[in-house]
Tab-separated table of C-alpha atoms and ligand atoms in Angstrom:
chain	number	residue	atom	x	y	z
A	1	UNK	CA	-22.305	5.893	0.130
A	2	UNK	CA	-25.003	7.951	-1.456
A	3	UNK	CA	-24.212	7.521	-5.127
A	4	UNK	CA	-27.506	8.954	-6.165
A	5	UNK	CA	-26.405	12.338	-4.922
A	6	UNK	CA	-23.559	12.690	-6.958
A	7	UNK	CA	-24.462	10.643	-10.057
A	8	UNK	CA	-24.507	13.855	-12.037
A	9	UNK	CA	-20.816	14.376	-10.998
A	10	UNK	CA	-19.755	11.173	-12.692
A	11	UNK	CA	-21.920	11.775	-15.703
A	12	UNK	CA	-20.052	14.848	-16.482
A	13	UNK	CA	-16.822	13.028	-16.569
A	14	UNK	CA	-17.966	10.823	-19.421
A	15	UNK	CA	-19.874	7.999	-17.770
A	16	UNK	CA	-23.420	6.967	-19.230
A	17	UNK	CA	-24.616	5.783	-15.635
A	18	UNK	CA	-23.665	4.690	-12.239
A	19	UNK	CA	-25.377	1.628	-11.020
A	20	UNK	CA	-25.001	1.479	-7.221
A	21	UNK	CA	-26.014	-1.462	-5.046
A	22	UNK	CA	-25.769	-1.288	-1.076
A	23	UNK	CA	-24.921	-5.166	-1.484
A	24	UNK	CA	-24.073	-7.158	-4.609
A	25	UNK	CA	-22.267	-10.588	-5.112
A	26	UNK	CA	-19.614	-8.956	-7.251
A	27	UNK	CA	-19.597	-6.021	-9.556
A	28	UNK	CA	-17.507	-7.913	-12.336
A	29	UNK	CA	-19.949	-10.817	-12.254
A	30	UNK	CA	-22.990	-8.354	-12.466
A	31	UNK	CA	-21.372	-6.503	-15.518
A	32	UNK	CA	-20.956	-9.854	-17.226
A	33	UNK	CA	-24.355	-11.340	-16.286
A	34	UNK	CA	-26.281	-8.357	-17.122
A	35	UNK	CA	-24.074	-7.556	-20.384
A	36	UNK	CA	-23.692	-3.936	-19.140
A	37	UNK	CA	-22.711	-1.522	-21.765
A	38	UNK	CA	-19.502	0.460	-22.160
A	39	UNK	CA	-19.307	3.531	-20.014
A	40	UNK	CA	-21.428	2.323	-17.056
A	41	UNK	CA	-19.959	2.192	-13.586
A	42	UNK	CA	-21.245	-0.511	-10.942
A	43	UNK	CA	-20.383	0.177	-7.584
A	44	UNK	CA	-21.165	-1.535	-4.234
A	45	UNK	CA	-20.905	-0.794	-0.598
A	46	UNK	CA	-20.916	-4.803	0.224
A	47	UNK	CA	-19.381	-7.070	-2.108
A	48	UNK	CA	-19.987	-10.614	-0.624
A	49	UNK	CA	-18.399	-12.791	-3.341
A	50	UNK	CA	-15.786	-10.406	-4.420
A	51	UNK	CA	-13.076	-12.378	-6.608
A	52	UNK	CA	-9.478	-11.430	-7.509
A	53	UNK	CA	-6.931	-12.673	-10.216
A	54	UNK	CA	-6.648	-16.515	-10.167
A	55	UNK	CA	-10.213	-16.751	-8.657
A	56	UNK	CA	-8.948	-15.826	-5.278
A	57	UNK	CA	-11.339	-14.428	-2.801
A	58	UNK	CA	-11.376	-10.504	-2.595
A	59	UNK	CA	-11.967	-9.631	1.063
A	60	UNK	CA	-13.688	-6.316	1.727
A	61	UNK	CA	-15.335	-4.982	4.845
A	62	UNK	CA	-18.781	-3.654	3.950
A	63	UNK	CA	-19.052	0.089	3.786
A	64	UNK	CA	-15.218	0.709	4.330
A	65	UNK	CA	-13.855	0.240	0.944
A	66	UNK	CA	-14.129	0.874	-2.719
A	67	UNK	CA	-15.351	-1.945	-4.782
A	68	UNK	CA	-16.649	-1.107	-8.560
A	69	UNK	CA	-16.303	-2.170	-11.997
A	70	UNK	CA	-15.990	0.151	-14.948
A	71	UNK	CA	-17.249	-1.317	-18.369
A	72	UNK	CA	-15.258	0.198	-21.005
A	73	UNK	CA	-14.745	-0.528	-24.720
A	74	UNK	CA	-11.406	0.172	-26.543
A	75	UNK	CA	-10.222	-0.094	-30.110
A	76	UNK	CA	-7.158	-2.116	-29.219
A	77	UNK	CA	-4.834	-4.551	-31.100
A	78	UNK	CA	-4.952	-8.066	-29.506
A	79	UNK	CA	-1.233	-7.604	-28.700
A	80	UNK	CA	-2.082	-4.545	-26.685
A	81	UNK	CA	-4.914	-5.951	-24.438
A	82	UNK	CA	-2.850	-6.158	-21.297
A	83	UNK	CA	-2.292	-2.402	-21.293
A	84	UNK	CA	-5.501	-1.952	-19.759
A	85	UNK	CA	-4.219	-3.414	-16.346
A	86	UNK	CA	-1.266	-1.023	-16.599
A	87	UNK	CA	-3.285	1.975	-17.593
A	88	UNK	CA	-5.987	1.269	-14.728
A	89	UNK	CA	-3.234	0.642	-11.904
A	90	UNK	CA	-1.393	3.537	-13.013
A	91	UNK	CA	-4.413	5.955	-12.941
A	92	UNK	CA	-5.681	4.603	-9.696
A	93	UNK	CA	-2.371	5.137	-7.875
A	94	UNK	CA	-2.164	8.700	-9.622
A	95	UNK	CA	-5.598	9.603	-8.290
A	96	UNK	CA	-4.795	8.325	-4.601
A	97	UNK	CA	-1.379	10.189	-4.505
A	98	UNK	CA	-2.986	13.386	-5.435
A	99	UNK	CA	-4.916	13.627	-2.024
A	100	UNK	CA	-1.382	13.178	-0.142
A	101	UNK	CA	1.388	15.713	0.085
A	102	UNK	CA	4.616	15.072	-2.109
A	103	UNK	CA	6.677	13.824	0.447
A	104	UNK	CA	4.528	10.802	0.844
A	105	UNK	CA	4.275	9.787	-2.625
A	106	UNK	CA	7.195	7.567	-2.767
A	107	UNK	CA	5.397	5.254	-0.178
A	108	UNK	CA	3.136	4.270	-2.954
A	109	UNK	CA	4.128	1.812	-5.647
A	110	UNK	CA	2.976	-0.620	-8.289
A	111	UNK	CA	3.702	-4.422	-8.590
A	112	UNK	CA	3.551	-6.290	-11.859
A	113	UNK	CA	1.012	-6.466	-13.399
A	114	UNK	CA	-1.542	-4.353	-11.462
A	115	UNK	CA	-1.231	-4.452	-7.714
A	116	UNK	CA	-1.240	-1.107	-5.818
A	117	UNK	CA	1.119	-1.166	-2.721
A	118	UNK	CA	1.351	1.194	0.189
A	119	UNK	CA	4.776	0.486	2.249
A	120	UNK	CA	5.124	-2.425	0.361
A	121	UNK	CA	1.787	-3.791	1.318
A	122	UNK	CA	-0.993	-4.485	-1.087
A	123	UNK	CA	-4.144	-2.056	-0.674
A	124	UNK	CA	-5.717	-2.425	-4.188
A	125	UNK	CA	-6.007	-4.790	-7.009
A	126	UNK	CA	-7.589	-4.915	-10.536
A	127	UNK	CA	-9.313	-7.659	-12.273
A	128	UNK	CA	-9.734	-6.850	-15.841
A	129	UNK	CA	-11.523	-9.304	-18.116
A	130	UNK	CA	-11.928	-9.086	-21.663
A	131	UNK	CA	-15.291	-10.237	-23.370
A	132	UNK	CA	-14.606	-10.236	-27.225
A	133	UNK	CA	-10.752	-10.466	-27.983
A	134	UNK	CA	-11.491	-11.103	-31.782
A	135	UNK	CA	-13.397	-7.644	-32.274
A	136	UNK	CA	-11.510	-4.499	-32.983
A	137	UNK	CA	-13.788	-2.639	-30.336
A	138	UNK	CA	-12.938	-4.606	-27.364
A	139	UNK	CA	-15.135	-4.551	-24.300
A	140	UNK	CA	-13.454	-4.856	-20.907
A	141	UNK	CA	-14.937	-5.339	-17.234
A	142	UNK	CA	-12.529	-3.343	-15.300
A	143	UNK	CA	-12.965	-4.269	-11.788
A	144	UNK	CA	-11.027	-2.688	-8.863
A	145	UNK	CA	-10.954	-3.353	-5.121
A	146	UNK	CA	-9.391	-0.480	-2.994
A	147	UNK	CA	-8.964	-0.941	0.812
A	148	UNK	CA	-9.669	2.458	2.227
A	149	UNK	CA	-10.967	2.835	5.518
A	150	UNK	CA	-10.787	-0.974	6.817
A	151	UNK	CA	-8.694	-1.185	10.153
A	152	UNK	CA	-8.128	-4.982	10.139
A	153	UNK	CA	-7.648	-7.915	7.833
A	154	UNK	CA	-8.202	-11.653	8.540
A	155	UNK	CA	-5.260	-13.721	9.598
A	156	UNK	CA	-4.622	-15.126	6.465
A	157	UNK	CA	-3.936	-11.831	4.764
A	158	UNK	CA	-2.856	-9.565	7.465
A	159	UNK	CA	0.850	-9.620	6.819
A	160	UNK	CA	0.521	-8.506	3.246
A	161	UNK	CA	-2.615	-6.424	3.040
A	162	UNK	CA	-3.292	-2.998	4.259
A	163	UNK	CA	-5.394	0.087	3.767
A	164	UNK	CA	-5.104	4.026	3.298
A	165	UNK	CA	-6.313	4.272	6.766
A	166	UNK	CA	-3.869	1.670	8.384
A	167	UNK	CA	-0.989	3.489	7.019
A	168	UNK	CA	-2.218	6.999	7.407
A	169	UNK	CA	-4.488	7.144	10.114
A	170	UNK	CA	-6.884	9.055	8.134
A	171	UNK	CA	-10.659	8.248	7.143
A	172	UNK	CA	-11.319	8.951	3.740
A	173	UNK	CA	-14.612	9.898	1.723
A	174	UNK	CA	-15.304	7.099	-0.661
A	175	UNK	CA	-17.306	9.010	-3.028
A	176	UNK	CA	-14.880	11.605	-3.355
A	177	UNK	CA	-11.956	8.913	-3.972
A	178	UNK	CA	-14.100	7.211	-6.529
A	179	UNK	CA	-14.749	10.551	-8.478
A	180	UNK	CA	-11.075	11.400	-8.474
A	181	UNK	CA	-10.163	7.986	-9.934
A	182	UNK	CA	-13.077	8.033	-12.889
A	183	UNK	CA	-11.827	11.866	-13.660
A	184	UNK	CA	-8.184	10.463	-14.135
A	185	UNK	CA	-9.311	7.601	-15.988
A	186	UNK	CA	-11.217	9.557	-18.494
A	187	UNK	CA	-8.801	12.642	-18.462
A	188	UNK	CA	-5.873	10.538	-19.510
A	189	UNK	CA	-7.397	8.016	-21.922
A	190	UNK	CA	-5.177	8.738	-24.959
A	191	UNK	CA	-2.378	7.051	-23.158
A	192	UNK	CA	-3.861	3.704	-23.848
A	193	UNK	CA	-2.890	4.365	-27.695
A	194	UNK	CA	0.738	5.137	-26.592
A	195	UNK	CA	2.106	2.091	-25.191
A	196	UNK	CA	5.652	3.179	-24.874
A	197	UNK	CA	4.800	6.302	-22.661
A	198	UNK	CA	2.251	4.370	-20.612
A	199	UNK	CA	4.698	1.445	-19.779
A	200	UNK	CA	7.434	4.233	-19.167
A	201	UNK	CA	5.336	6.098	-16.750
A	202	UNK	CA	4.016	2.934	-15.071
A	203	UNK	CA	7.587	1.694	-14.684
A	204	UNK	CA	8.424	4.856	-12.537
A	205	UNK	CA	6.406	3.369	-9.745
A	206	UNK	CA	7.588	-0.208	-10.040
A	207	UNK	CA	10.582	-1.198	-7.826
A	208	UNK	CA	11.435	-4.590	-9.063
A	209	UNK	CA	13.713	-4.003	-12.000
A	210	UNK	CA	17.076	-5.651	-11.411
A	211	UNK	CA	15.993	-7.234	-8.404
A	212	UNK	CA	15.786	-11.218	-7.605
A	213	UNK	CA	12.392	-12.378	-7.614
A	214	UNK	CA	10.361	-15.495	-7.202
A	215	UNK	CA	8.018	-15.828	-10.116
A	216	UNK	CA	4.995	-18.318	-9.974
A	217	UNK	CA	3.935	-19.403	-13.321
A	218	UNK	CA	0.289	-19.727	-13.462
A	219	UNK	CA	0.597	-21.594	-16.610
A	220	UNK	CA	1.842	-24.768	-15.134
A	221	UNK	CA	1.914	-23.944	-11.254
A	222	UNK	CA	5.727	-23.901	-10.996
A	223	UNK	CA	7.894	-21.443	-9.516
A	224	UNK	CA	11.234	-20.068	-10.822
A	225	UNK	CA	13.792	-17.540	-9.365
A	226	UNK	CA	15.470	-14.960	-11.350
A	227	UNK	CA	16.253	-11.218	-12.101
A	228	UNK	CA	13.376	-8.974	-13.236
A	229	UNK	CA	15.075	-7.384	-16.405
A	230	UNK	CA	12.175	-5.153	-17.798
A	231	UNK	CA	8.456	-4.661	-18.312
A	232	UNK	CA	7.991	-4.636	-22.218
A	233	UNK	CA	5.774	-2.440	-23.942
A	234	UNK	CA	3.186	-4.825	-24.200
A	235	UNK	CA	2.982	-5.442	-20.627
A	236	UNK	CA	5.143	-8.729	-20.505
A	237	UNK	CA	7.666	-8.969	-17.625
A	238	UNK	CA	11.184	-10.108	-18.851
A	239	UNK	CA	12.740	-12.540	-16.316
A	240	UNK	CA	16.511	-13.634	-16.528
A	241	UNK	CA	17.141	-17.140	-15.159
A	242	UNK	CA	20.600	-18.887	-14.834
A	243	UNK	CA	20.887	-22.680	-15.364
A	244	UNK	CA	23.439	-24.991	-13.793
A	245	UNK	CA	25.903	-24.222	-16.521
A	246	UNK	CA	25.672	-20.641	-15.840
A	247	UNK	CA	23.812	-19.974	-19.020
A	248	UNK	CA	21.538	-17.067	-18.802
A	249	UNK	CA	18.029	-17.453	-20.095
A	250	UNK	CA	15.352	-14.685	-21.022
A	251	UNK	CA	11.838	-15.434	-20.821
A	252	UNK	CA	8.895	-12.886	-21.219
A	253	UNK	CA	5.817	-13.790	-19.232
A	254	UNK	CA	2.113	-12.296	-19.409
A	255	UNK	CA	0.483	-13.871	-16.249
A	256	UNK	CA	1.911	-14.993	-13.154
A	257	UNK	CA	3.035	-13.527	-9.758
A	258	UNK	CA	6.160	-12.012	-8.519
A	259	UNK	CA	7.614	-11.595	-4.945
A	260	UNK	CA	10.769	-10.460	-3.472
A	261	UNK	CA	13.315	-12.833	-2.073
A	262	UNK	CA	14.180	-11.446	1.132
B	301	BTN	C1	-6.489	-9.022	-7.410
B	301	BTN	O1	-5.586	-8.513	-6.827
B	301	BTN	O2	-6.589	-10.245	-7.398
B	301	BTN	C2	-7.799	-8.211	-8.015
B	301	BTN	C3	-8.737	-7.966	-6.893
B	301	BTN	C4	-9.902	-7.303	-7.884
B	301	BTN	C5	-11.325	-7.023	-6.788
B	301	BTN	C6	-12.141	-6.394	-7.381
B	301	BTN	S1	-13.467	-5.559	-6.220
B	301	BTN	C7	-14.500	-5.211	-7.519
B	301	BTN	C8	-14.482	-6.310	-8.715
B	301	BTN	N1	-15.511	-7.245	-8.470
B	301	BTN	C9	-14.641	-8.499	-8.096
B	301	BTN	O3	-15.282	-9.411	-7.833
B	301	BTN	N2	-13.515	-8.389	-8.231
B	301	BTN	C10	-13.109	-6.881	-8.449
């Protein structure tokens, strides 16, 4: 990646600067440690200590994929902080779909709360961290990992992980992809202030509504099975469970993980 050559293109889109590192522990960790300001993008070609949600390791082969963090402040109500995940996952999927012909778009989907799937396998994930929940102007560290040109994954994840290259046979230019993502991010930003519309369009790529799922509750590490009823305008997922007396209960969750029951 030669970010220096194209920095100007990013700055034209609204960024203050692009901080590129040939290697870095983690772009999210760097943003926090160095207290990087809003509208800066941190990018690395080799992230050797990447982390995902629930502190899981984020595996990414050096020089093959996108691993970056955008620092961005938004004036948001506390109720709406989850929307950043939905906005970012929608935007990244939108930017990526644009490079493919229309007939392939249905292969791409979103999984609650912010996984990017291609043919039902995960090729991208987002880890957004909020640093100052009590302030009106909220500062988010929005980290994204997108598997682009990696051809193989380690045994432990190869059944559920994929990359754009694995599914299409095409090798993609990372700088171009990143530029497209940032262009879409800044170009649609008013959507953040329109939760109803945002969730509505996010749900168009979400295929779990009315499906039976397993839901892992991260709050107490337990699992339930139930039916996905809806994703609410604040990003919560509503799950219906049925107890032994056949009574239906509805609960809205804000964190956790869903998976299909096959
Ligand atoms: C997930 O699906 O659990 C989220 C994965 C997020 C990975 C990205 S890669 C860039 C940024 N830096 C990190 O350490 N993590 C995020």
